[in-house]
Amino acid sequence: MSCFLICGALFVAAAYVYHEIIVKGKRCTSNVKLHGKTAIVTGSNTGIGKRTAVDLARRGARVIMACRSRERGEAAVSDVKKESGSSNVVFMPLDLSSLKSVRDFAENFLKSEPRLDLLINNAGVYSDGRTEDGFGMMFGVNHLGHFLLTNLLLPPLKESAPSRVINVSSAAHNVGLIDFDCLNKHRTLRLGSTTSDLVKIYAASKLCNVLFTHELHKRLQGTNVTCFSLHPGAINTEFDRNFPLSILIIFGLVRWFFFKTPEQGCQTTLHCALQPGLEPLSGRYFSNCTVRNVYAKARDDATAKKLWELSERMCGLQ
Ligand SMILES: NC(=O)c1ccc[n+]([C@@H]2O[C@H](COP(=O)([O-])OP(=O)(O)OC[C@H]3O[C@@H](n4cnc5c(N)ncnc54)[C@H](OP(=O)(O)O)[C@@H]3O)[C@@H](O)[C@H]2O)c1
Ligand SMILES: *[C@@H]1O[C@H](CO)[C@@H](O)[C@H](O)[C@H]1NC(C)=O
Ligand SMILES: *[C@@H]1O[C@H](CO)[C@@H](O)[C@H](O)[C@H]1NC(C)=O
Ligand SMILES: *[C@@H]1O[C@H](CO)[C@@H](O)[C@H](O)[C@H]1NC(C)=O
């Protein structure tokens, strides 16, 4: 009996320590203030994007919440204002599944905002389907929409330098593969819509983010605009809204214990955005607020360049 109690107590203590240290992870320790600075956070009406917006607003930044739904976006703006105590938070419509919407957003932004210090490419989807322009949904939103957005916003980023671009990628990029034949022929990363296909497409779209950061860094040499990609951790958000029920049930059991809260989940984004002195690490990939090495495929110069040029053609930048 007493052994049972002791073992039970040890187990609870171990679980507590595991949760406090491993699950919660490192926190952004920067106390940088952002008065007079402007930040865009895409997909910030929920999840880690919303927590990121609250933190940046608390530090005094003007925060542009770039979301696809006016209703959800405006509701989130009022929550972020309340939680941060700042009134310098605005909604601007941006649907990354439409290249026209990306162009309209950029035009709108360039017309009304004099500077841009932080661009946080946070929005992401896990879902089947096609974008307005006929691209695979995950390729279109997770990669191509952000590609165009970043390119259109480079002028104010350069003028406001030192400035940073942050790409919220995922550890899933490790299992991603980019099939250029499929991209050229079918404008998507992979055909098929089984769970296994979708996971592979998601992983490939996140590999695109890491490769882009690699290529963007080269193209930004000498500008004082730096860029970072990252894995935020496994986080309890709405991200699994399109997962099959069977997976959700298994997920439900583990996520309350093994997953971070959105507030814990935005720490690596904040670290990349705010930590002073990160400039020499531009182009690199982070997780748990720490720079990481990536596999060769995620820093391959030729693949990164090929993807960049294909993306330019796909969104009519050439
Ligand atoms: N959660 C995790 O464990 C995890 C792990 C690794 C990486 N990530 C990455 O973290 C990022 C944030 O995810 P999250 O977990 O916070 O997910 P989330 O709660 O689902 O939030 C995703 C955000 O992206 C927005 N979005 C989706 N499609 C869009 C579009 N076409 N145009 C504009 N915005 C769009 C969503 O807007 P709506 O609400 O309107 O749909 C929402 O605001 C994603 O890039 C994801 O890949 C998450
Ligand atoms: C994150 O970093 C902290 C502090 O270095 C460490 O204790 C923890 O194990 C790390 N978590 C993960 C998931 O790597
Ligand atoms: C972020 O990813 C997008 C799409 O993959 C890419 O166009 C952009 O250059 C990337 N930016 C950074 C900082 O990695
Ligand atoms: C970049 O920053 C350095 C150090 O602050 C400065 O000397 C240099 O002129 C800047 N370069 C550009 C292109 O702004």
Short mmCIF file of C-alpha atoms and ligand atoms in Angstrom, two decimals:
data_model
loop_
_atom_site.label_atom_id
_atom_site.label_comp_id
_atom_site.label_asym_id
_atom_site.label_seq_id
_atom_site.Cartn_x
_atom_site.Cartn_y
_atom_site.Cartn_z
CA MET A 1 0.00 0.00 0.00
CA SER A 2 2.66 2.50 1.02
CA CYS A 3 4.77 1.43 -1.99
CA PHE A 4 1.74 2.10 -4.17
CA LEU A 5 1.38 5.58 -2.67
CA ILE A 6 5.05 6.37 -3.03
CA CYS A 7 5.16 5.15 -6.62
CA GLY A 8 2.03 7.13 -7.38
CA ALA A 9 3.51 10.27 -5.84
CA LEU A 10 6.77 9.79 -7.73
CA PHE A 11 4.87 9.35 -10.98
CA VAL A 12 2.87 12.54 -10.42
CA ALA A 13 6.01 14.44 -9.50
CA ALA A 14 7.83 13.17 -12.61
CA ALA A 15 4.87 14.07 -14.81
CA TYR A 16 4.75 17.53 -13.25
CA VAL A 17 8.46 18.14 -13.82
CA TYR A 18 8.22 16.76 -17.37
CA HIS A 19 5.33 19.09 -18.11
CA GLU A 20 6.93 22.15 -16.50
CA ILE A 21 10.29 21.72 -18.21
CA ILE A 22 9.92 19.73 -21.42
CA VAL A 23 6.40 20.56 -22.56
CA LYS A 24 6.37 24.23 -21.62
CA GLY A 25 9.86 24.75 -23.03
CA LYS A 26 12.02 27.84 -23.12
CA ARG A 27 10.54 31.32 -23.06
CA CYS A 28 11.48 34.44 -24.94
CA THR A 29 13.45 36.49 -22.43
CA SER A 30 13.79 39.69 -24.43
CA ASN A 31 12.44 42.81 -22.77
CA VAL A 32 12.68 44.87 -25.95
CA LYS A 33 10.04 47.58 -26.28
CA LEU A 34 8.47 48.33 -29.66
CA HIS A 35 7.09 51.88 -29.42
CA GLY A 36 7.08 53.45 -32.87
CA LYS A 37 7.45 50.06 -34.60
CA THR A 38 4.92 48.30 -36.80
CA ALA A 39 4.33 44.55 -36.99
CA ILE A 40 2.11 42.43 -39.25
CA VAL A 41 0.97 39.03 -37.97
CA THR A 42 -0.84 36.84 -40.52
CA GLY A 43 -3.55 34.45 -39.29
CA SER A 44 -3.73 36.22 -35.93
CA ASN A 45 -7.42 35.79 -35.12
CA THR A 46 -6.69 32.61 -33.11
CA GLY A 47 -3.95 30.22 -31.96
CA ILE A 48 -0.35 31.29 -31.61
CA GLY A 49 -0.82 34.22 -34.01
CA LYS A 50 -3.25 35.84 -31.59
CA ARG A 51 -0.92 35.33 -28.60
CA THR A 52 1.94 36.78 -30.66
CA ALA A 53 -0.20 39.85 -31.42
CA VAL A 54 -0.99 40.36 -27.71
CA ASP A 55 2.68 40.25 -26.76
CA LEU A 56 3.80 42.65 -29.51
CA ALA A 57 0.97 45.09 -28.65
CA ARG A 58 1.97 44.99 -24.95
CA ARG A 59 5.47 46.01 -25.96
CA GLY A 60 4.05 49.08 -27.68
CA ALA A 61 4.11 48.01 -31.34
CA ARG A 62 1.43 49.02 -33.80
CA VAL A 63 0.02 45.58 -34.66
CA ILE A 64 -1.69 44.85 -37.98
CA MET A 65 -3.79 41.72 -37.68
CA ALA A 66 -3.94 40.26 -41.19
CA CYS A 67 -6.84 37.78 -41.20
CA ARG A 68 -9.16 36.40 -43.84
CA SER A 69 -12.45 36.81 -42.00
CA ARG A 70 -13.53 40.35 -41.10
CA GLU A 71 -15.84 39.04 -38.40
CA ARG A 72 -13.25 36.83 -36.66
CA GLY A 73 -10.51 39.38 -37.31
CA GLU A 74 -12.39 42.30 -35.73
CA ALA A 75 -13.46 40.20 -32.75
CA ALA A 76 -9.80 39.23 -32.24
CA VAL A 77 -8.68 42.87 -32.51
CA SER A 78 -10.97 43.81 -29.63
CA ASP A 79 -9.69 40.86 -27.53
CA VAL A 80 -6.07 41.79 -28.25
CA LYS A 81 -6.73 45.44 -27.35
CA LYS A 82 -8.32 44.38 -24.07
CA GLU A 83 -5.61 41.90 -23.12
CA SER A 84 -2.67 44.10 -24.09
CA GLY A 85 -4.09 47.39 -22.89
CA SER A 86 -3.05 48.94 -26.21
CA SER A 87 -5.40 50.59 -28.67
CA ASN A 88 -2.83 50.52 -31.46
CA VAL A 89 -4.14 47.30 -33.04
CA VAL A 90 -5.91 47.16 -36.41
CA PHE A 91 -7.53 44.58 -38.65
CA MET A 92 -6.65 44.41 -42.36
CA PRO A 93 -8.23 41.77 -44.60
CA LEU A 94 -5.83 39.21 -46.05
CA ASP A 95 -6.80 35.87 -47.58
CA LEU A 96 -3.63 34.01 -48.46
CA SER A 97 -5.56 31.60 -50.67
CA SER A 98 -6.10 34.44 -53.16
CA LEU A 99 -3.16 36.16 -54.85
CA LYS A 100 -5.47 39.08 -55.58
CA SER A 101 -6.26 39.43 -51.89
CA VAL A 102 -2.52 39.38 -51.11
CA ARG A 103 -1.95 42.17 -53.65
CA ASP A 104 -4.89 44.19 -52.30
CA PHE A 105 -3.58 43.79 -48.75
CA ALA A 106 -0.10 44.96 -49.75
CA GLU A 107 -1.51 47.96 -51.64
CA ASN A 108 -3.71 48.85 -48.71
CA PHE A 109 -0.80 48.53 -46.30
CA LEU A 110 1.65 50.50 -48.43
CA LYS A 111 -0.90 53.29 -48.85
CA SER A 112 -1.75 53.66 -45.19
CA GLU A 113 1.32 52.60 -43.17
CA PRO A 114 4.62 54.47 -43.22
CA ARG A 115 6.85 51.63 -41.96
CA LEU A 116 7.21 47.89 -41.35
CA ASP A 117 9.58 46.43 -38.75
CA LEU A 118 8.30 42.89 -38.27
CA LEU A 119 6.51 40.63 -40.75
CA ILE A 120 5.32 37.46 -39.04
CA ASN A 121 4.18 34.86 -41.56
CA ASN A 122 2.18 32.77 -39.12
CA ALA A 123 -1.01 31.68 -40.91
CA GLY A 124 -1.11 28.05 -41.90
CA VAL A 125 -3.64 25.43 -42.93
CA TYR A 126 -3.90 21.71 -42.91
CA SER A 127 -6.65 21.06 -45.43
CA ASP A 128 -7.49 19.61 -48.80
CA GLY A 129 -8.73 21.64 -51.78
CA ARG A 130 -7.57 24.34 -54.14
CA THR A 131 -7.01 28.08 -53.80
CA GLU A 132 -8.85 30.73 -55.80
CA ASP A 133 -6.00 30.61 -58.34
CA GLY A 134 -6.10 26.82 -58.64
CA PHE A 135 -3.06 25.95 -56.53
CA GLY A 136 -3.10 23.18 -53.95
CA MET A 137 -4.52 24.77 -50.76
CA MET A 138 -1.57 24.03 -48.46
CA PHE A 139 1.02 25.00 -51.08
CA GLY A 140 -0.98 28.15 -51.88
CA VAL A 141 -1.56 29.38 -48.33
CA ASN A 142 1.44 28.07 -46.40
CA HIS A 143 3.94 28.92 -49.12
CA LEU A 144 2.86 30.89 -52.21
CA GLY A 145 0.63 33.49 -50.54
CA HIS A 146 3.36 34.27 -48.02
CA PHE A 147 5.95 34.30 -50.80
CA LEU A 148 4.07 37.03 -52.66
CA LEU A 149 3.27 38.92 -49.46
CA THR A 150 6.90 38.94 -48.35
CA ASN A 151 8.12 40.09 -51.75
CA LEU A 152 5.56 42.91 -51.97
CA LEU A 153 6.50 44.12 -48.49
CA LEU A 154 10.28 44.10 -48.94
CA PRO A 155 10.44 47.83 -49.79
CA PRO A 156 9.06 49.05 -46.42
CA LEU A 157 11.06 46.33 -44.59
CA LYS A 158 14.24 47.60 -46.22
CA GLU A 159 13.41 51.23 -45.49
CA SER A 160 12.69 50.44 -41.83
CA ALA A 161 15.79 48.23 -41.35
CA PRO A 162 16.94 46.71 -39.05
CA SER A 163 13.77 44.69 -39.57
CA ARG A 164 12.89 41.01 -39.49
CA VAL A 165 10.75 38.47 -41.34
CA ILE A 166 9.66 35.40 -39.38
CA ASN A 167 8.23 32.22 -40.92
CA VAL A 168 6.29 29.89 -38.73
CA SER A 169 7.19 26.51 -40.22
CA SER A 170 7.04 23.14 -38.48
CA ALA A 171 9.20 20.20 -37.51
CA ALA A 172 7.03 18.38 -40.06
CA HIS A 173 9.30 19.91 -42.72
CA ASN A 174 11.80 17.17 -41.82
CA VAL A 175 9.66 14.59 -43.62
CA GLY A 176 8.72 16.92 -46.50
CA LEU A 177 9.70 16.33 -50.12
CA ILE A 178 9.22 18.74 -53.02
CA ASP A 179 8.18 17.15 -56.30
CA PHE A 180 8.80 19.82 -58.93
CA ASP A 181 7.20 17.74 -61.71
CA CYS A 182 3.96 17.60 -59.79
CA LEU A 183 4.16 21.33 -58.98
CA ASN A 184 4.73 22.22 -62.62
CA LYS A 185 2.04 19.92 -63.97
CA HIS A 186 -0.64 20.11 -61.29
CA ARG A 187 0.18 23.29 -59.32
CA THR A 188 0.15 21.28 -56.11
CA LEU A 189 2.79 19.48 -54.03
CA ARG A 190 1.16 16.08 -54.37
CA LEU A 191 -2.04 14.54 -55.74
CA GLY A 192 -4.39 12.54 -53.53
CA SER A 193 -6.46 13.32 -50.47
CA THR A 194 -5.99 10.49 -48.01
CA THR A 195 -4.70 11.43 -44.57
CA SER A 196 -1.28 10.16 -45.56
CA ASP A 197 -1.26 12.35 -48.71
CA LEU A 198 -2.38 15.41 -46.75
CA VAL A 199 0.30 14.94 -44.11
CA LYS A 200 2.94 14.69 -46.85
CA ILE A 201 1.60 17.82 -48.57
CA TYR A 202 1.59 19.72 -45.28
CA ALA A 203 5.17 18.62 -44.56
CA ALA A 204 6.29 19.67 -48.06
CA SER A 205 4.61 23.08 -47.70
CA LYS A 206 6.53 23.59 -44.45
CA LEU A 207 9.79 22.51 -46.14
CA CYS A 208 9.07 25.30 -48.67
CA ASN A 209 9.05 27.79 -45.74
CA VAL A 210 12.46 26.67 -44.53
CA LEU A 211 13.95 26.67 -48.04
CA PHE A 212 12.54 30.13 -48.64
CA THR A 213 14.09 31.51 -45.53
CA HIS A 214 17.40 30.10 -46.78
CA GLU A 215 17.08 31.75 -50.19
CA LEU A 216 15.58 34.99 -48.86
CA HIS A 217 18.52 35.42 -46.51
CA LYS A 218 20.88 35.33 -49.51
CA ARG A 219 18.79 37.86 -51.40
CA LEU A 220 18.73 40.19 -48.41
CA GLN A 221 22.52 40.38 -47.97
CA GLY A 222 23.57 43.91 -47.16
CA THR A 223 20.05 45.20 -46.40
CA ASN A 224 19.85 44.74 -42.60
CA VAL A 225 16.58 42.85 -43.12
CA THR A 226 17.01 39.44 -41.47
CA CYS A 227 14.80 36.36 -41.67
CA PHE A 228 14.18 33.26 -39.57
CA SER A 229 12.04 30.13 -39.78
CA LEU A 230 10.90 28.11 -36.80
CA HIS A 231 9.00 25.22 -35.29
CA PRO A 232 6.66 26.52 -32.57
CA GLY A 233 6.22 23.16 -30.81
CA ALA A 234 3.10 21.02 -30.52
CA ILE A 235 0.37 23.41 -29.45
CA ASN A 236 -3.25 23.23 -28.46
CA THR A 237 -4.86 25.46 -31.12
CA GLU A 238 -7.58 25.11 -33.70
CA PHE A 239 -4.96 23.69 -36.01
CA ASP A 240 -6.46 20.21 -35.99
CA ARG A 241 -9.91 21.40 -37.09
CA ASN A 242 -9.66 19.41 -40.34
CA PHE A 243 -8.12 16.27 -38.85
CA PRO A 244 -10.14 13.04 -39.14
CA LEU A 245 -12.21 12.15 -36.06
CA SER A 246 -10.19 9.02 -35.30
CA ILE A 247 -7.02 11.07 -34.97
CA LEU A 248 -8.82 13.74 -32.94
CA ILE A 249 -9.89 11.13 -30.39
CA ILE A 250 -6.35 9.81 -29.93
CA PHE A 251 -5.15 13.42 -29.97
CA GLY A 252 -7.64 14.50 -27.31
CA LEU A 253 -6.15 12.06 -24.82
CA VAL A 254 -2.58 13.27 -25.15
CA ARG A 255 -2.85 16.90 -26.08
CA TRP A 256 -4.00 18.28 -22.74
CA PHE A 257 -0.79 16.91 -21.26
CA PHE A 258 1.80 16.93 -24.05
CA PHE A 259 0.84 20.11 -25.91
CA LYS A 260 1.77 23.68 -25.17
CA THR A 261 -0.80 26.43 -24.65
CA PRO A 262 -0.86 29.07 -27.44
CA GLU A 263 0.90 31.45 -25.05
CA GLN A 264 3.75 28.96 -24.57
CA GLY A 265 3.59 28.16 -28.29
CA CYS A 266 4.36 31.70 -29.46
CA GLN A 267 7.63 31.97 -27.48
CA THR A 268 9.95 30.89 -30.32
CA THR A 269 8.20 33.32 -32.70
CA LEU A 270 8.79 36.10 -30.16
CA HIS A 271 12.39 35.02 -29.62
CA CYS A 272 13.11 35.23 -33.38
CA ALA A 273 11.31 38.56 -33.64
CA LEU A 274 12.74 40.26 -30.56
CA GLN A 275 15.97 38.76 -29.26
CA PRO A 276 18.75 41.30 -29.77
CA GLY A 277 21.85 40.10 -31.60
CA LEU A 278 20.24 37.33 -33.68
CA GLU A 279 21.24 39.02 -36.97
CA PRO A 280 24.26 36.77 -37.65
CA LEU A 281 21.88 33.78 -37.57
CA SER A 282 19.69 35.16 -40.38
CA GLY A 283 18.33 32.43 -42.67
CA ARG A 284 18.47 29.79 -39.93
CA TYR A 285 15.76 27.61 -38.33
CA PHE A 286 14.79 27.71 -34.64
CA SER A 287 12.82 25.63 -32.16
CA ASN A 288 12.41 25.93 -28.39
CA CYS A 289 14.01 29.42 -28.68
CA THR A 290 17.24 27.81 -29.93
CA VAL A 291 18.88 27.75 -33.34
CA ARG A 292 18.90 24.26 -34.89
CA ASN A 293 20.68 22.53 -37.71
CA VAL A 294 18.40 21.30 -40.49
CA TYR A 295 18.84 18.41 -42.90
CA ALA A 296 20.73 19.10 -46.12
CA LYS A 297 17.48 19.11 -48.12
CA ALA A 298 16.24 22.11 -46.11
CA ARG A 299 19.33 24.21 -46.95
CA ASP A 300 20.00 23.03 -50.47
CA ASP A 301 20.94 26.08 -52.54
CA ALA A 302 19.79 24.68 -55.89
CA THR A 303 16.37 23.54 -54.62
CA ALA A 304 15.80 26.81 -52.79
CA LYS A 305 16.63 28.82 -55.92
CA LYS A 306 14.47 26.63 -58.14
CA LEU A 307 11.51 26.97 -55.78
CA TRP A 308 12.00 30.74 -55.61
CA GLU A 309 12.02 31.11 -59.39
CA LEU A 310 9.03 28.82 -59.87
CA SER A 311 7.12 30.75 -57.19
CA GLU A 312 7.94 34.04 -58.92
CA ARG A 313 6.47 32.73 -62.14
CA MET A 314 3.43 31.28 -60.37
CA CYS A 315 2.47 34.57 -58.78
CA GLY A 316 3.36 36.70 -61.75
CA LEU A 317 6.30 38.50 -60.17
CA GLN A 318 8.48 37.99 -63.23
N1 LIG B 1 -0.41 23.85 -33.53
C1 LIG B 1 0.71 23.18 -33.70
O1 LIG B 1 0.98 22.21 -32.98
C2 LIG B 1 1.69 23.58 -34.76
C3 LIG B 1 2.84 22.81 -34.94
C4 LIG B 1 3.77 23.19 -35.91
C5 LIG B 1 3.53 24.32 -36.70
N2 LIG B 1 2.39 25.04 -36.53
C6 LIG B 1 2.21 26.23 -37.38
O2 LIG B 1 1.86 27.34 -36.58
C7 LIG B 1 1.13 28.29 -37.37
C8 LIG B 1 -0.08 28.77 -36.59
O3 LIG B 1 -0.93 27.69 -36.36
P1 LIG B 1 -1.92 27.53 -35.13
O4 LIG B 1 -1.53 26.28 -34.47
O5 LIG B 1 -2.02 28.79 -34.36
O6 LIG B 1 -3.27 27.21 -35.97
P2 LIG B 1 -4.75 27.82 -35.99
O7 LIG B 1 -5.26 27.98 -34.60
O8 LIG B 1 -5.51 26.94 -36.94
O9 LIG B 1 -4.52 29.22 -36.67
C9 LIG B 1 -4.19 29.32 -38.03
C10 LIG B 1 -4.47 30.72 -38.50
O10 LIG B 1 -4.19 30.79 -39.91
C11 LIG B 1 -5.30 31.43 -40.53
N3 LIG B 1 -5.47 31.08 -41.93
C12 LIG B 1 -5.76 29.88 -42.47
N4 LIG B 1 -5.94 29.99 -43.80
C13 LIG B 1 -5.77 31.30 -44.11
C14 LIG B 1 -5.85 32.04 -45.30
N5 LIG B 1 -6.18 31.47 -46.46
N6 LIG B 1 -5.61 33.37 -45.26
C15 LIG B 1 -5.31 33.96 -44.08
N7 LIG B 1 -5.24 33.32 -42.91
C16 LIG B 1 -5.47 32.00 -42.92
C17 LIG B 1 -6.49 30.99 -39.70
O11 LIG B 1 -7.60 31.83 -39.96
P3 LIG B 1 -9.13 31.29 -39.80
O12 LIG B 1 -9.41 31.22 -38.34
O13 LIG B 1 -9.93 32.29 -40.52
O14 LIG B 1 -9.18 29.94 -40.45
C18 LIG B 1 -5.93 31.14 -38.30
O15 LIG B 1 -5.95 32.49 -37.91
C19 LIG B 1 0.79 27.57 -38.69
O16 LIG B 1 1.65 28.05 -39.70
C20 LIG B 1 1.09 26.11 -38.38
O17 LIG B 1 1.51 25.43 -39.54
C21 LIG B 1 1.47 24.70 -35.58
C1 LIG B 2 13.53 23.36 -24.20
O1 LIG B 2 14.61 23.99 -23.55
C2 LIG B 2 14.60 23.79 -22.13
C3 LIG B 2 15.68 24.68 -21.54
O2 LIG B 2 16.89 24.56 -22.20
C4 LIG B 2 14.83 22.31 -21.85
O3 LIG B 2 14.86 22.05 -20.47
C5 LIG B 2 13.68 21.51 -22.51
O4 LIG B 2 13.91 20.14 -22.36
C6 LIG B 2 13.56 21.86 -23.98
N1 LIG B 2 12.35 21.25 -24.52
C7 LIG B 2 12.36 20.57 -25.66
C8 LIG B 2 11.07 20.00 -26.09
O5 LIG B 2 13.38 20.46 -26.34
C1 LIG B 3 8.57 32.57 -45.59
O1 LIG B 3 8.01 31.60 -46.40
C2 LIG B 3 7.50 32.12 -47.60
C3 LIG B 3 6.82 31.00 -48.31
O2 LIG B 3 7.54 29.81 -48.22
C4 LIG B 3 8.64 32.72 -48.39
O3 LIG B 3 8.18 33.28 -49.58
C5 LIG B 3 9.29 33.79 -47.57
O4 LIG B 3 10.40 34.28 -48.24
C6 LIG B 3 9.73 33.20 -46.26
N1 LIG B 3 10.28 34.21 -45.41
C7 LIG B 3 11.16 33.91 -44.50
C8 LIG B 3 11.62 34.95 -43.60
O5 LIG B 3 11.59 32.78 -44.40
C1 LIG B 4 23.14 48.19 -41.69
O1 LIG B 4 23.41 48.42 -40.32
C2 LIG B 4 24.75 48.84 -40.08
C3 LIG B 4 24.96 48.86 -38.58
O2 LIG B 4 23.90 49.53 -37.94
C4 LIG B 4 24.97 50.19 -40.75
O3 LIG B 4 26.29 50.62 -40.53
C5 LIG B 4 24.71 50.04 -42.25
O4 LIG B 4 24.82 51.30 -42.89
C6 LIG B 4 23.34 49.47 -42.51
N1 LIG B 4 23.18 49.18 -43.93
C7 LIG B 4 22.08 49.48 -44.61
C8 LIG B 4 22.05 49.09 -46.04
O5 LIG B 4 21.13 50.04 -44.09
#
